[in-house]
Structure formats: structure tokens, C-alpha cells
PDB file of C-alpha atoms in Angstrom:
ATOM      1  CA  UNK K 272     139.121 184.484  40.867  1.00 98.00           C
ATOM      2  CA  UNK K 273     138.099 181.203  42.115  1.00 98.00           C
ATOM      3  CA  UNK K 274     141.111 178.666  42.463  1.00 98.00           C
ATOM      4  CA  UNK K 275     140.215 175.051  42.934  1.00 98.00           C
ATOM      5  CA  UNK K 276     141.698 171.669  43.134  1.00 98.00           C
ATOM      6  CA  UNK K 277     139.883 168.310  43.410  1.00 98.00           C
ATOM      7  CA  UNK K 278     141.158 164.654  43.188  1.00 98.00           C
ATOM      8  CA  UNK K 279     138.439 163.088  40.849  1.00 98.00           C
ATOM      9  CA  UNK K 280     139.890 159.991  40.887  1.00 98.00           C
ATOM     10  CA  UNK K 281     139.175 159.110  37.022  1.00 98.00           C
ATOM     11  CA  UNK K 282     138.314 162.052  35.043  1.00 98.00           C
ATOM     12  CA  UNK K 283     136.844 159.939  32.284  1.00 98.00           C
ATOM     13  CA  UNK K 284     134.301 158.512  34.776  1.00 97.00           C
ATOM     14  CA  UNK K 285     133.236 161.555  35.950  1.00 98.00           C
ATOM     15  CA  UNK K 286     133.543 164.171  33.433  1.00 98.00           C
ATOM     16  CA  UNK K 287     129.853 164.881  33.530  1.00 97.00           C
ATOM     17  CA  UNK K 288     129.800 165.348  37.685  1.00 97.00           C
ATOM     18  CA  UNK K 289     132.854 167.958  36.741  1.00 98.00           C
ATOM     19  CA  UNK K 290     131.605 169.862  34.372  1.00 98.00           C
ATOM     20  CA  UNK K 291     128.293 170.144  36.391  1.00 97.00           C
ATOM     21  CA  UNK K 292     130.565 170.813  39.413  1.00 98.00           C
ATOM     22  CA  UNK K 293     132.724 173.858  37.516  1.00 98.00           C
ATOM     23  CA  UNK K 294     129.604 175.523  36.146  1.00 97.00           C
ATOM     24  CA  UNK K 295     127.646 175.399  39.332  1.00 97.00           C
ATOM     25  CA  UNK K 296     130.224 176.907  41.647  1.00 97.00           C
ATOM     26  CA  UNK K 297     131.631 179.404  39.228  1.00 98.00           C
ATOM     27  CA  UNK K 298     135.076 178.130  39.220  1.00 98.00           C
ATOM     28  CA  UNK K 299     137.833 180.286  37.104  1.00 98.00           C
ATOM     29  CA  UNK K 300     140.823 177.483  37.374  1.00 98.00           C
ATOM     30  CA  UNK K 301     140.527 173.955  38.718  1.00 99.00           C
ATOM     31  CA  UNK K 302     143.684 172.073  39.178  1.00 99.00           C
ATOM     32  CA  UNK K 303     142.614 167.946  38.518  1.00 98.00           C
ATOM     33  CA  UNK K 304     144.850 164.973  40.271  1.00 98.00           C
ATOM     34  CA  UNK K 305     144.275 161.470  39.187  1.00 98.00           C
ATOM     35  CA  UNK K 306     143.133 162.093  35.579  1.00 98.00           C
ATOM     36  CA  UNK K 307     143.853 157.978  35.141  1.00 97.00           C
ATOM     37  CA  UNK K 308     144.418 158.755  31.452  1.00 97.00           C
ATOM     38  CA  UNK K 309     146.956 159.157  28.686  1.00 96.00           C
ATOM     39  CA  UNK K 310     146.743 162.758  26.946  1.00 97.00           C
ATOM     40  CA  UNK K 311     145.084 161.599  24.209  1.00 97.00           C
ATOM     41  CA  UNK K 312     142.416 159.878  26.163  1.00 97.00           C
ATOM     42  CA  UNK K 313     141.520 163.274  27.969  1.00 98.00           C
ATOM     43  CA  UNK K 314     137.950 164.634  27.492  1.00 98.00           C
ATOM     44  CA  UNK K 315     139.275 167.705  26.270  1.00 98.00           C
ATOM     45  CA  UNK K 316     136.437 168.456  24.042  1.00 98.00           C
ATOM     46  CA  UNK K 317     133.974 168.475  26.970  1.00 98.00           C
ATOM     47  CA  UNK K 318     135.761 170.949  28.787  1.00 98.00           C
ATOM     48  CA  UNK K 319     135.979 172.868  26.072  1.00 98.00           C
ATOM     49  CA  UNK K 320     132.383 172.973  25.190  1.00 98.00           C
ATOM     50  CA  UNK K 321     132.015 174.580  29.057  1.00 98.00           C
ATOM     51  CA  UNK K 322     134.663 177.483  27.758  1.00 98.00           C
ATOM     52  CA  UNK K 323     138.075 176.079  29.715  1.00 98.00           C
ATOM     53  CA  UNK K 324     141.202 175.371  28.311  1.00 98.00           C
ATOM     54  CA  UNK K 325     143.357 172.328  29.422  1.00 98.00           C
ATOM     55  CA  UNK K 326     146.835 171.865  29.890  1.00 98.00           C
ATOM     56  CA  UNK K 327     147.139 167.783  30.852  1.00 98.00           C
ATOM     57  CA  UNK K 328     150.210 165.151  31.437  1.00 97.00           C
ATOM     58  CA  UNK K 329     149.316 161.631  31.597  1.00 96.00           C
ATOM     59  CA  UNK K 330     151.335 158.785  30.598  1.00 90.00           C
ATOM     60  CA  UNK K 331     149.269 155.603  31.705  1.00 87.00           C
ATOM     61  CA  UNK K 332     146.055 154.762  33.653  1.00 88.00           C
ATOM     62  CA  UNK K 333     147.811 155.885  36.829  1.00 88.00           C
ATOM     63  CA  UNK K 334     148.432 159.456  38.090  1.00 95.00           C
ATOM     64  CA  UNK K 335     148.091 162.010  35.900  1.00 98.00           C
ATOM     65  CA  UNK K 336     147.478 165.727  36.349  1.00 98.00           C
ATOM     66  CA  UNK K 337     145.776 168.520  34.658  1.00 98.00           C
ATOM     67  CA  UNK K 338     144.958 172.467  34.752  1.00 99.00           C
ATOM     68  CA  UNK K 339     141.534 173.385  33.459  1.00 98.00           C
ATOM     69  CA  UNK K 340     140.968 177.676  33.333  1.00 98.00           C
ATOM     70  CA  UNK K 341     138.813 179.782  31.498  1.00 98.00           C
ATOM     71  CA  UNK K 342     141.092 182.569  32.416  1.00 98.00           C
ATOM     72  CA  UNK K 343     143.597 181.837  29.965  1.00 98.00           C
ATOM     73  CA  UNK K 344     146.207 178.911  30.188  1.00 98.00           C
ATOM     74  CA  UNK K 345     150.231 180.081  29.547  1.00 98.00           C
ATOM     75  CA  UNK K 346     153.458 178.825  29.684  1.00 98.00           C
ATOM     76  CA  UNK K 347     152.849 175.073  30.692  1.00 98.00           C
ATOM     77  CA  UNK K 348     155.709 173.461  32.097  1.00 97.00           C
ATOM     78  CA  UNK K 349     155.452 169.504  32.838  1.00 96.00           C
ATOM     79  CA  UNK K 350     157.094 168.497  35.963  1.00 96.00           C
ATOM     80  CA  UNK K 351     158.757 170.939  38.266  1.00 97.00           C
ATOM     81  CA  UNK K 352     162.781 171.472  38.290  1.00 95.00           C
ATOM     82  CA  UNK K 353     164.464 168.849  40.321  1.00 94.00           C
ATOM     83  CA  UNK K 354     161.280 166.478  40.279  1.00 95.00           C
ATOM     84  CA  UNK K 355     162.802 163.174  41.158  1.00 93.00           C
ATOM     85  CA  UNK K 356     161.465 159.927  39.271  1.00 90.00           C
ATOM     86  CA  UNK K 357     160.449 156.432  40.500  1.00 88.00           C
ATOM     87  CA  UNK K 358     160.805 153.079  39.305  1.00 75.00           C
ATOM     88  CA  UNK K 359     159.532 150.226  41.059  1.00 67.00           C
ATOM     89  CA  UNK K 360     162.006 147.816  39.759  1.00 64.00           C
ATOM     90  CA  UNK K 361     164.832 150.161  40.664  1.00 57.00           C
ATOM     91  CA  UNK K 362     165.068 149.271  44.298  1.00 53.00           C
ATOM     92  CA  UNK K 363     167.459 151.406  46.242  1.00 49.00           C
ATOM     93  CA  UNK K 364     168.493 153.579  43.200  1.00 45.00           C
ATOM     94  CA  UNK K 365     165.016 154.436  42.682  1.00 51.00           C
ATOM     95  CA  UNK K 366     165.649 158.367  43.245  1.00 52.00           C
ATOM     96  CA  UNK K 367     167.641 158.482  40.668  1.00 55.00           C
ATOM     97  CA  UNK K 368     165.127 156.692  38.410  1.00 54.00           C
ATOM     98  CA  UNK K 369     164.734 158.037  34.594  1.00 61.00           C
ATOM     99  CA  UNK K 370     160.976 157.372  34.983  1.00 73.00           C
ATOM    100  CA  UNK K 371     159.477 160.718  36.335  1.00 88.00           C
ATOM    101  CA  UNK K 372     155.973 160.251  36.530  1.00 93.00           C
ATOM    102  CA  UNK K 373     153.232 162.316  36.018  1.00 96.00           C
ATOM    103  CA  UNK K 374     152.533 163.947  38.805  1.00 97.00           C
ATOM    104  CA  UNK K 375     153.188 167.865  38.400  1.00 98.00           C
ATOM    105  CA  UNK K 376     151.770 170.494  35.986  1.00 98.00           C
ATOM    106  CA  UNK K 377     152.051 174.144  35.973  1.00 98.00           C
ATOM    107  CA  UNK K 378     150.577 177.014  33.787  1.00 98.00           C
ATOM    108  CA  UNK K 379     149.984 180.981  34.183  1.00 98.00           C
ATOM    109  CA  UNK K 380     146.352 181.179  34.612  1.00 98.00           C
ATOM    110  CA  UNK K 381     144.715 184.876  34.916  1.00 98.00           C
ATOM    111  CA  UNK K 382     148.042 185.965  36.329  1.00 98.00           C
ATOM    112  CA  UNK K 383     148.748 183.185  39.160  1.00 98.00           C
ATOM    113  CA  UNK K 384     151.042 180.283  38.036  1.00 98.00           C
ATOM    114  CA  UNK K 385     149.343 177.366  39.117  1.00 98.00           C
ATOM    115  CA  UNK K 386     151.016 173.933  40.063  1.00 99.00           C
ATOM    116  CA  UNK K 387     148.841 170.860  40.026  1.00 98.00           C
ATOM    117  CA  UNK K 388     150.482 168.476  42.184  1.00 98.00           C
ATOM    118  CA  UNK K 389     149.907 164.612  43.219  1.00 98.00           C
ATOM    119  CA  UNK K 390     152.150 163.669  46.084  1.00 98.00           C
ATOM    120  CA  UNK K 391     153.055 160.273  46.118  1.00 97.00           C
ATOM    121  CA  UNK K 392     151.160 158.125  48.077  1.00 96.00           C
ATOM    122  CA  UNK K 393     154.090 156.577  50.114  1.00 95.00           C
ATOM    123  CA  UNK K 394     152.244 153.322  50.441  1.00 94.00           C
ATOM    124  CA  UNK K 395     153.917 152.201  54.011  1.00 96.00           C
ATOM    125  CA  UNK K 396     156.436 153.551  55.934  1.00 97.00           C
ATOM    126  CA  UNK K 397     158.808 150.762  54.970  1.00 94.00           C
ATOM    127  CA  UNK K 398     158.225 150.647  50.975  1.00 92.00           C
ATOM    128  CA  UNK K 399     160.380 152.406  48.784  1.00 89.00           C
ATOM    129  CA  UNK K 400     157.520 154.503  47.654  1.00 92.00           C
ATOM    130  CA  UNK K 401     157.713 156.041  51.180  1.00 95.00           C
ATOM    131  CA  UNK K 402     161.521 157.205  50.624  1.00 92.00           C
ATOM    132  CA  UNK K 403     160.646 158.727  46.918  1.00 93.00           C
ATOM    133  CA  UNK K 404     157.560 160.694  48.392  1.00 96.00           C
ATOM    134  CA  UNK K 405     160.055 162.547  50.966  1.00 96.00           C
ATOM    135  CA  UNK K 406     162.904 162.919  47.989  1.00 95.00           C
ATOM    136  CA  UNK K 407     159.850 164.098  45.956  1.00 96.00           C
ATOM    137  CA  UNK K 408     158.529 166.797  49.061  1.00 98.00           C
ATOM    138  CA  UNK K 409     162.306 167.806  49.570  1.00 98.00           C
ATOM    139  CA  UNK K 410     162.501 168.634  46.067  1.00 97.00           C
ATOM    140  CA  UNK K 411     159.389 170.388  45.626  1.00 98.00           C
ATOM    141  CA  UNK K 412     160.469 172.425  48.676  1.00 98.00           C
ATOM    142  CA  UNK K 413     163.713 173.372  47.218  1.00 98.00           C
ATOM    143  CA  UNK K 414     162.456 174.783  43.819  1.00 98.00           C
ATOM    144  CA  UNK K 415     159.452 176.583  45.524  1.00 98.00           C
ATOM    145  CA  UNK K 416     161.672 178.184  47.974  1.00 98.00           C
ATOM    146  CA  UNK K 417     164.330 179.122  44.499  1.00 98.00           C
ATOM    147  CA  UNK K 418     160.969 180.744  43.063  1.00 98.00           C
ATOM    148  CA  UNK K 419     160.283 182.964  45.865  1.00 98.00           C
ATOM    149  CA  UNK K 420     163.792 184.065  46.318  1.00 98.00           C
ATOM    150  CA  UNK K 421     163.814 184.769  42.761  1.00 98.00           C
ATOM    151  CA  UNK K 422     160.953 186.627  43.136  1.00 98.00           C
ATOM    152  CA  UNK K 423     159.506 187.203  46.276  1.00 97.00           C
ATOM    153  CA  UNK K 424     156.119 188.946  44.817  1.00 98.00           C
ATOM    154  CA  UNK K 425     155.718 185.975  42.783  1.00 98.00           C
ATOM    155  CA  UNK K 426     151.550 184.828  42.566  1.00 98.00           C
ATOM    156  CA  UNK K 427     152.063 180.562  42.962  1.00 98.00           C
ATOM    157  CA  UNK K 428     149.716 178.407  44.072  1.00 98.00           C
ATOM    158  CA  UNK K 429     150.956 174.751  44.810  1.00 98.00           C
ATOM    159  CA  UNK K 430     147.632 172.766  44.775  1.00 98.00           C
ATOM    160  CA  UNK K 431     146.634 169.593  44.631  1.00 98.00           C
ATOM    161  CA  UNK K 432     146.665 166.167  46.847  1.00 98.00           C
ATOM    162  CA  UNK K 433     149.444 166.063  49.046  1.00 98.00           C
ATOM    163  CA  UNK K 434     148.692 162.767  50.546  1.00 98.00           C
ATOM    164  CA  UNK K 435     149.907 164.183  53.906  1.00 98.00           C
ATOM    165  CA  UNK K 436     147.593 165.094  57.045  1.00 98.00           C
ATOM    166  CA  UNK K 437     149.701 167.907  58.427  1.00 98.00           C
ATOM    167  CA  UNK K 438     147.979 167.453  62.254  1.00 97.00           C
ATOM    168  CA  UNK K 439     146.386 165.413  64.555  1.00 97.00           C
ATOM    169  CA  UNK K 440     142.900 167.684  63.575  1.00 96.00           C
ATOM    170  CA  UNK K 441     143.567 166.548  60.066  1.00 97.00           C
ATOM    171  CA  UNK K 442     142.479 162.836  60.501  1.00 97.00           C
ATOM    172  CA  UNK K 443     139.615 161.734  62.268  1.00 97.00           C
ATOM    173  CA  UNK K 444     141.522 159.336  64.390  1.00 97.00           C
ATOM    174  CA  UNK K 445     145.434 159.838  65.131  1.00 96.00           C
ATOM    175  CA  UNK K 446     145.136 156.421  66.899  1.00 97.00           C
ATOM    176  CA  UNK K 447     143.640 154.544  63.945  1.00 96.00           C
ATOM    177  CA  UNK K 448     147.055 156.056  61.798  1.00 95.00           C
ATOM    178  CA  UNK K 449     149.492 155.062  64.249  1.00 96.00           C
ATOM    179  CA  UNK K 450     152.503 153.494  62.438  1.00 96.00           C
ATOM    180  CA  UNK K 451     150.887 154.247  58.672  1.00 97.00           C
ATOM    181  CA  UNK K 452     151.726 156.701  55.854  1.00 98.00           C
ATOM    182  CA  UNK K 453     150.491 160.474  55.487  1.00 98.00           C
ATOM    183  CA  UNK K 454     150.854 161.064  59.436  1.00 98.00           C
ATOM    184  CA  UNK K 455     154.451 159.875  60.376  1.00 98.00           C
ATOM    185  CA  UNK K 456     156.731 162.771  61.674  1.00 98.00           C
ATOM    186  CA  UNK K 457     158.902 162.701  58.569  1.00 98.00           C
ATOM    187  CA  UNK K 458     155.823 163.802  56.355  1.00 98.00           C
ATOM    188  CA  UNK K 459     155.119 166.064  58.616  1.00 98.00           C
ATOM    189  CA  UNK K 460     158.247 167.573  58.713  1.00 98.00           C
ATOM    190  CA  UNK K 461     158.234 167.390  54.759  1.00 98.00           C
ATOM    191  CA  UNK K 462     155.009 169.659  54.781  1.00 98.00           C
ATOM    192  CA  UNK K 463     155.858 172.044  57.235  1.00 98.00           C
ATOM    193  CA  UNK K 464     159.156 172.761  54.955  1.00 98.00           C
ATOM    194  CA  UNK K 465     157.279 173.913  52.417  1.00 98.00           C
ATOM    195  CA  UNK K 466     155.166 176.223  54.317  1.00 98.00           C
ATOM    196  CA  UNK K 467     158.148 177.280  55.821  1.00 98.00           C
ATOM    197  CA  UNK K 468     160.110 177.991  52.559  1.00 98.00           C
ATOM    198  CA  UNK K 469     157.017 180.799  52.293  1.00 98.00           C
ATOM    199  CA  UNK K 470     153.860 179.012  51.277  1.00 98.00           C
ATOM    200  CA  UNK K 471     150.962 179.649  53.112  1.00 98.00           C
ATOM    201  CA  UNK K 472     147.810 176.553  53.887  1.00 98.00           C
ATOM    202  CA  UNK K 473     144.981 179.280  52.782  1.00 98.00           C
ATOM    203  CA  UNK K 474     141.959 177.227  54.235  1.00 95.00           C
ATOM    204  CA  UNK K 475     143.126 176.606  57.758  1.00 92.00           C
ATOM    205  CA  UNK K 476     142.069 180.727  58.874  1.00 94.00           C
ATOM    206  CA  UNK K 477     138.598 179.928  57.481  1.00 95.00           C
ATOM    207  CA  UNK K 478     137.669 176.691  58.937  1.00 90.00           C
ATOM    208  CA  UNK K 479     139.835 176.297  61.959  1.00 86.00           C
ATOM    209  CA  UNK K 480     140.028 172.890  64.291  1.00 84.00           C
ATOM    210  CA  UNK K 481     139.370 168.989  63.674  1.00 91.00           C
ATOM    211  CA  UNK K 482     136.831 167.803  61.508  1.00 93.00           C
ATOM    212  CA  UNK K 483     137.256 169.603  58.326  1.00 96.00           C
ATOM    213  CA  UNK K 484     138.238 167.170  55.684  1.00 98.00           C
ATOM    214  CA  UNK K 485     138.481 166.396  51.997  1.00 98.00           C
ATOM    215  CA  UNK K 486     139.070 162.896  51.689  1.00 98.00           C
ATOM    216  CA  UNK K 487     136.811 159.590  53.081  1.00 98.00           C
ATOM    217  CA  UNK K 488     137.679 156.553  52.007  1.00 97.00           C
ATOM    218  CA  UNK K 489     135.257 154.305  50.204  1.00 96.00           C
ATOM    219  CA  UNK K 490     135.259 151.585  52.635  1.00 94.00           C
ATOM    220  CA  UNK K 491     134.023 151.116  56.236  1.00 93.00           C
ATOM    221  CA  UNK K 492     131.419 153.948  55.678  1.00 94.00           C
ATOM    222  CA  UNK K 493     133.895 156.388  56.070  1.00 97.00           C
ATOM    223  CA  UNK K 494     132.170 159.336  54.857  1.00 97.00           C
ATOM    224  CA  UNK K 495     128.934 158.869  56.629  1.00 96.00           C
ATOM    225  CA  UNK K 496     130.827 158.384  59.646  1.00 96.00           C
ATOM    226  CA  UNK K 497     132.590 161.476  59.042  1.00 96.00           C
ATOM    227  CA  UNK K 498     135.861 159.518  58.935  1.00 98.00           C
ATOM    228  CA  UNK K 499     137.881 161.359  56.650  1.00 98.00           C
ATOM    229  CA  UNK K 500     141.409 162.920  56.613  1.00 98.00           C
ATOM    230  CA  UNK K 501     142.152 166.502  55.299  1.00 98.00           C
ATOM    231  CA  UNK K 502     144.842 165.817  52.633  1.00 98.00           C
ATOM    232  CA  UNK K 503     144.172 168.273  49.769  1.00 98.00           C
ATOM    233  CA  UNK K 504     145.157 171.965  50.067  1.00 98.00           C
ATOM    234  CA  UNK K 505     146.042 175.204  48.303  1.00 98.00           C
ATOM    235  CA  UNK K 506     149.415 176.481  49.382  1.00 98.00           C
ATOM    236  CA  UNK K 507     149.984 179.884  48.382  1.00 98.00           C
ATOM    237  CA  UNK K 508     152.680 182.183  48.030  1.00 98.00           C
ATOM    238  CA  UNK K 509     153.003 185.692  50.577  1.00 98.00           C
ATOM    239  CA  UNK K 510     151.562 187.728  47.646  1.00 98.00           C
ATOM    240  CA  UNK K 511     149.091 185.044  46.191  1.00 98.00           C
ATOM    241  CA  UNK K 512     148.169 184.227  50.089  1.00 98.00           C
ATOM    242  CA  UNK K 513     147.180 187.793  50.811  1.00 98.00           C
ATOM    243  CA  UNK K 514     144.547 187.947  48.238  1.00 98.00           C
ATOM    244  CA  UNK K 515     142.576 185.088  49.746  1.00 98.00           C
ATOM    245  CA  UNK K 516     139.065 185.738  51.049  1.00 98.00           C
ATOM    246  CA  UNK K 517     137.712 182.675  51.412  1.00 98.00           C
ATOM    247  CA  UNK K 518     138.297 179.443  51.486  1.00 98.00           C
ATOM    248  CA  UNK K 519     136.149 176.064  51.654  1.00 97.00           C
ATOM    249  CA  UNK K 520     135.842 172.458  51.022  1.00 97.00           C
ATOM    250  CA  UNK K 521     132.888 171.704  49.093  1.00 97.00           C
ATOM    251  CA  UNK K 522     131.853 168.414  50.957  1.00 97.00           C
ATOM    252  CA  UNK K 523     128.535 168.026  49.167  1.00 97.00           C
ATOM    253  CA  UNK K 524     130.757 166.816  46.070  1.00 97.00           C
ATOM    254  CA  UNK K 525     131.631 163.435  47.954  1.00 97.00           C
ATOM    255  CA  UNK K 526     127.621 162.733  48.085  1.00 96.00           C
ATOM    256  CA  UNK K 527     125.869 160.505  45.652  1.00 93.00           C
ATOM    257  CA  UNK K 528     126.280 157.543  43.204  1.00 90.00           C
ATOM    258  CA  UNK K 529     129.654 157.734  41.215  1.00 93.00           C
ATOM    259  CA  UNK K 530     131.260 160.285  43.644  1.00 97.00           C
ATOM    260  CA  UNK K 531     135.268 160.907  43.868  1.00 98.00           C
ATOM    261  CA  UNK K 532     136.643 159.634  46.930  1.00 98.00           C
ATOM    262  CA  UNK K 533     138.022 163.638  47.534  1.00 98.00           C
ATOM    263  CA  UNK K 534     136.236 166.835  47.539  1.00 98.00           C
ATOM    264  CA  UNK K 535     137.248 169.814  45.751  1.00 98.00           C
ATOM    265  CA  UNK K 536     138.849 173.083  47.442  1.00 98.00           C
ATOM    266  CA  UNK K 537     138.212 176.772  47.023  1.00 98.00           C
ATOM    267  CA  UNK K 538     139.700 179.650  47.306  1.00 98.00           C
ATOM    268  CA  UNK K 539     138.456 183.163  46.340  1.00 98.00           C
ATOM    269  CA  UNK K 540     140.796 185.549  45.517  1.00 98.00           C
ATOM    270  CA  UNK K 541     140.346 189.555  45.447  1.00 98.00           C
ATOM    271  CA  UNK K 542     141.431 191.440  42.337  1.00 91.00           C
TER     272      UNK K 542
END
């Protein structure tokens, strides 16, 4: 089975490109982030024509996550247990806000429990969104750890845009990002806590060292200058990680007119 994740930065704008890539890359399950549409606006017919079932949650022109599968899609779950909400007008009480954003959707596809995740950006170290991001990650860690306690043999994939570069090797310039989000110590500790809960970054063994990125900003010619970040991940439970035979970034999909600012990450799973 081929499992992939891709922040497409608007599925309606890039549906032709996504469908063509699914066929070319021979992907069985794709987790999608930043669909930027409501459920009734998602181009589900195009995916159905290509042989994929869809699970999607989108509330507005922001956020939005989906799973496309050609190996079945069962037990769809919108939001993970304990997922905190965010209300831009809530101030100090934002973590108890009732507004749960469209940032997580889970489904069982070909025997694998796949979660498509769009972790909050954080915006700035002093922004309430940063506190929300850390709370969101802590809740995901706690829930993921519980899943593995309940079933150590569970095959779970936590995949998507994590908006964190876990090490200095994952950014083109650590100095450039000093004092910014995505690289702060609390964010990196939050990512590491998910790993320590039992989930493995499956791509790193196949792509060690610096220079392996999944995101390049549209500005300042970041892509041609190879100034990127690795912030998109497939984190696998122990039983699933044992099945991974290869993992790559399809950097070619960042090229050309109309590309997303992210590239797909793909993992090959043995039967």
C-alpha cells in the first residue's frame, strides 16, 4: 500500500493537479490538508471518477482536511478525542472555546487507521494561536498514547502538515528562524512528545541529513534557492512503522505553475 500526505493549499484550485498526481504516483491513500472549502464545495466527483472514496471536513474557506482512498474508507471520525477549539475573540479563554476547527479527520483505509492532520500554525510566539497550537499537540499526544495503550498492535498513521521543523536539519537556515514559530523549543518538545508516545517519523531513515524539505514559501524565490522546511510528516505506530519499506518527498510537485507550496510525502507499506 502507498500512503501519502499533501497540503494542497486549496483543493478546488488544484484538483486537476492532484488527480493527475494520484494516477502518476499510484497512491492508494492520500491525506489532504488545507482543502479551503466547505463539505458541499469539495470536488468529490472528480476523485470518484479516479476511483477514490472521500472523507472530508471543511467549515469555511480556511483549514479543511480530507482522506482519499481507493482501498476502502470506514469508521470516519471528525476531530480526535480531546481536540481543543479556538476562538479568535476568546482571549485568555481560547483553549476552552467551543469552536473546533476543521483540522483532523480519521478513517480506516485498507486496515490502517489514517489521521489527516493540519496542526495550527501558531502565527507568532506571542500570539494566542501559539498557545492553542501547543494545547492542540498535547491533546494529540495524550490521545495517541491512549490508542497505543489500548491496542499496542494498532496500525495508526498520524500524517499531515505539522507546522513544526523538529531539528535544525529541517530548516534551510536556523538563524533565519530565530525567534519565530515552527522551530521554538516548546514546539519541538511537543513534536518529540508525540514521537515518545510511540509514533515514528518514517521518512527520516530513508532521507537522513539536512536539505530534505517538504515546504517552500512562495516569496523570495525560496524553492529555486532550495530554502525550505520539513514540516509535513508521516508518523506511524510501531506495528505500522515495521511495514514501511521506503519513504520519499515528491519534490517535483512543487514545480511549475499553480503548484502548492508543499510537496507530497509518500510511504511504501509492505503487505
